[in-house]
Amino acid sequence: MDKVQIIKTEVDALLTKLVDSFESSVDQDGEAYYVTIKTDEGASTVIGRHGETIRALQKILEVILFKSLGESLNILVNVNDYREKQTERLHQLATELVQKAQEAGKPIHYRGLSSYERKVIHEYITSAHPDLTTYSIGEGRDRHLVVDQKKNEPETDTQPAE
């Protein structure tokens, strides 16, 4: 059985414990495996509040697959196009943060983002606004995103945005 089929089998086994009706597919792109789930009645159950369940499901799948295959796999789970909608929402947030940073002329701090969300915003601002910089400061749950003018970028003791 190839990796794609093993992943699909494990995904289906987990989903049958969560929802009654779903369709799943697994696609490989380079080293990454994309799990797409379509469900009518169980989307909120699989996505969870602020995407917490989808992230947990993704992590659980990575652990299960590591145990069964003996290697680490990069898995990205998407339910009913949640990731696309999330990216669109994050790009809108990034645009608002850019506007605030440009108007204020000083660093804008934004809390409450996951590492994935900070990474999406970082990539968007870096590509669309070369005069601005983003980085993350803090640790654990206190870690937050900073958007600032490139000329104000701190030279030491910062960590790149995720």
Short mmCIF file of C-alpha atoms in Angstrom, two decimals:
data_model
loop_
_atom_site.label_atom_id
_atom_site.label_comp_id
_atom_site.label_asym_id
_atom_site.label_seq_id
_atom_site.Cartn_x
_atom_site.Cartn_y
_atom_site.Cartn_z
CA MET A 1 0.00 0.00 0.00
CA ASP A 2 1.45 3.41 -0.94
CA LYS A 3 1.64 6.40 1.44
CA VAL A 4 -1.32 8.21 -0.10
CA GLN A 5 -3.56 5.19 0.44
CA ILE A 6 -2.27 4.69 4.01
CA ILE A 7 -2.98 8.35 4.80
CA LYS A 8 -6.49 8.09 3.34
CA THR A 9 -7.20 4.96 5.37
CA GLU A 10 -6.10 6.67 8.60
CA VAL A 11 -8.04 9.86 7.78
CA ASP A 12 -11.21 7.88 7.10
CA ALA A 13 -10.78 5.90 10.34
CA LEU A 14 -10.50 9.11 12.36
CA LEU A 15 -13.35 10.87 10.59
CA THR A 16 -15.80 8.01 11.14
CA LYS A 17 -15.36 8.70 14.87
CA LEU A 18 -16.22 12.40 14.38
CA VAL A 19 -18.89 12.68 11.67
CA ASP A 20 -21.41 10.45 9.95
CA SER A 21 -21.05 11.63 6.37
CA PHE A 22 -17.89 12.81 4.59
CA GLU A 23 -15.70 12.46 1.52
CA SER A 24 -11.94 12.54 1.74
CA SER A 25 -9.06 12.64 -0.69
CA VAL A 26 -5.28 12.81 -0.36
CA ASP A 27 -2.95 14.46 -2.86
CA GLN A 28 0.82 14.62 -2.79
CA ASP A 29 2.76 17.70 -3.87
CA GLY A 30 6.47 17.17 -3.42
CA GLU A 31 7.08 16.25 0.21
CA ALA A 32 3.67 17.49 1.41
CA TYR A 33 0.41 15.56 1.59
CA TYR A 34 -2.84 17.49 1.29
CA VAL A 35 -5.90 15.94 2.90
CA THR A 36 -9.18 17.37 1.60
CA ILE A 37 -12.36 16.65 3.52
CA LYS A 38 -15.86 17.51 2.35
CA THR A 39 -18.75 17.18 4.79
CA ASP A 40 -22.19 18.75 4.98
CA GLU A 41 -23.24 18.20 8.54
CA GLY A 42 -19.93 17.92 10.36
CA ALA A 43 -17.73 20.76 9.14
CA SER A 44 -17.87 22.72 12.40
CA THR A 45 -17.08 19.56 14.35
CA VAL A 46 -13.99 18.83 12.25
CA ILE A 47 -12.80 22.46 12.01
CA GLY A 48 -13.51 23.46 15.61
CA ARG A 49 -13.37 26.87 17.21
CA HIS A 50 -10.84 29.06 15.39
CA GLY A 51 -9.53 25.96 13.60
CA GLU A 52 -8.34 24.28 16.80
CA THR A 53 -9.80 20.88 15.95
CA ILE A 54 -8.47 20.86 12.39
CA ARG A 55 -4.97 21.63 13.73
CA ALA A 56 -5.31 18.89 16.36
CA LEU A 57 -6.55 16.43 13.74
CA GLN A 58 -3.58 17.28 11.57
CA LYS A 59 -1.15 16.72 14.47
CA ILE A 60 -2.81 13.43 15.45
CA LEU A 61 -2.56 12.22 11.84
CA GLU A 62 1.14 13.12 11.77
CA VAL A 63 1.73 11.07 14.94
CA ILE A 64 -0.31 8.07 13.71
CA LEU A 65 1.48 8.11 10.37
CA PHE A 66 4.89 8.43 12.00
CA LYS A 67 4.15 5.35 14.10
CA SER A 68 2.86 3.34 11.15
CA LEU A 69 5.41 4.46 8.52
CA GLY A 70 8.43 5.19 10.70
CA GLU A 71 8.97 8.59 9.08
CA SER A 72 7.73 12.12 9.57
CA LEU A 73 5.28 13.41 6.95
CA ASN A 74 4.13 16.95 6.25
CA ILE A 75 0.31 16.83 6.37
CA LEU A 76 -2.08 19.71 5.69
CA VAL A 77 -5.77 19.09 6.40
CA ASN A 78 -8.44 21.21 4.71
CA VAL A 79 -12.17 20.93 5.45
CA ASN A 80 -14.74 22.50 3.11
CA ASP A 81 -12.15 25.01 1.81
CA TYR A 82 -11.49 26.30 5.33
CA ARG A 83 -7.82 27.00 4.54
CA GLU A 84 -8.68 29.17 1.52
CA LYS A 85 -11.22 31.15 3.54
CA GLN A 86 -8.73 31.47 6.39
CA THR A 87 -6.00 32.74 4.05
CA GLU A 88 -8.39 35.31 2.57
CA ARG A 89 -9.33 36.50 6.07
CA LEU A 90 -5.64 36.71 7.07
CA HIS A 91 -4.80 38.73 3.96
CA GLN A 92 -7.56 41.20 4.89
CA LEU A 93 -6.16 41.40 8.44
CA ALA A 94 -2.65 41.93 7.04
CA THR A 95 -3.93 44.79 4.87
CA GLU A 96 -5.44 46.44 7.95
CA LEU A 97 -2.20 45.99 9.91
CA VAL A 98 -0.19 47.46 7.02
CA GLN A 99 -2.44 50.50 6.93
CA LYS A 100 -2.12 51.01 10.70
CA ALA A 101 1.67 50.60 10.60
CA GLN A 102 2.02 53.06 7.74
CA GLU A 103 -0.25 55.63 9.40
CA ALA A 104 1.34 55.28 12.84
CA GLY A 105 4.95 55.11 11.64
CA LYS A 106 5.69 52.83 14.58
CA PRO A 107 5.45 49.08 15.28
CA ILE A 108 1.99 47.53 15.37
CA HIS A 109 1.64 44.47 17.64
CA TYR A 110 -1.00 41.83 17.04
CA ARG A 111 -1.69 38.96 19.43
CA GLY A 112 -3.78 35.82 19.31
CA LEU A 113 -2.46 34.25 16.10
CA SER A 114 -1.22 30.71 15.64
CA SER A 115 2.20 30.12 14.12
CA TYR A 116 0.51 29.22 10.82
CA GLU A 117 -1.49 32.46 10.83
CA ARG A 118 1.62 34.55 11.62
CA LYS A 119 3.44 32.81 8.76
CA VAL A 120 0.65 33.58 6.25
CA ILE A 121 0.60 37.26 7.28
CA HIS A 122 4.39 37.47 7.23
CA GLU A 123 4.58 36.05 3.70
CA TYR A 124 1.80 38.32 2.44
CA ILE A 125 3.29 41.53 3.85
CA THR A 126 6.83 40.62 2.77
CA SER A 127 5.75 40.04 -0.83
CA ALA A 128 3.29 42.96 -1.13
CA HIS A 129 5.00 45.66 0.95
CA PRO A 130 8.80 45.76 0.60
CA ASP A 131 8.96 48.89 2.80
CA LEU A 132 7.59 46.95 5.79
CA THR A 133 8.91 44.10 7.87
CA THR A 134 7.25 41.55 10.12
CA TYR A 135 8.65 39.50 12.95
CA SER A 136 7.43 37.62 15.99
CA ILE A 137 8.40 38.29 19.57
CA GLY A 138 7.56 36.56 22.83
CA GLU A 139 7.27 32.91 23.71
CA GLY A 140 4.46 30.36 23.67
CA ARG A 141 0.98 31.86 24.00
CA ASP A 142 2.50 35.32 24.49
CA ARG A 143 4.16 35.21 21.07
CA HIS A 144 2.81 37.90 18.78
CA LEU A 145 3.31 39.45 15.39
CA VAL A 146 4.89 42.86 14.88
CA VAL A 147 4.47 44.90 11.68
CA ASP A 148 6.87 47.82 11.34
CA GLN A 149 8.62 50.08 8.88
CA LYS A 150 11.70 48.35 7.52
CA LYS A 151 13.86 51.29 8.62
CA ASN A 152 12.80 50.67 12.25
CA GLU A 153 13.54 46.93 12.18
CA PRO A 154 15.41 45.82 15.31
CA GLU A 155 18.86 44.44 14.62
CA THR A 156 19.16 41.96 17.48
CA ASP A 157 17.17 39.69 19.73
CA THR A 158 14.23 39.17 17.35
CA GLN A 159 13.13 35.99 15.75
CA PRO A 160 11.81 35.80 12.19
CA ALA A 161 8.08 35.53 11.75
CA GLU A 162 6.78 32.01 11.40
#
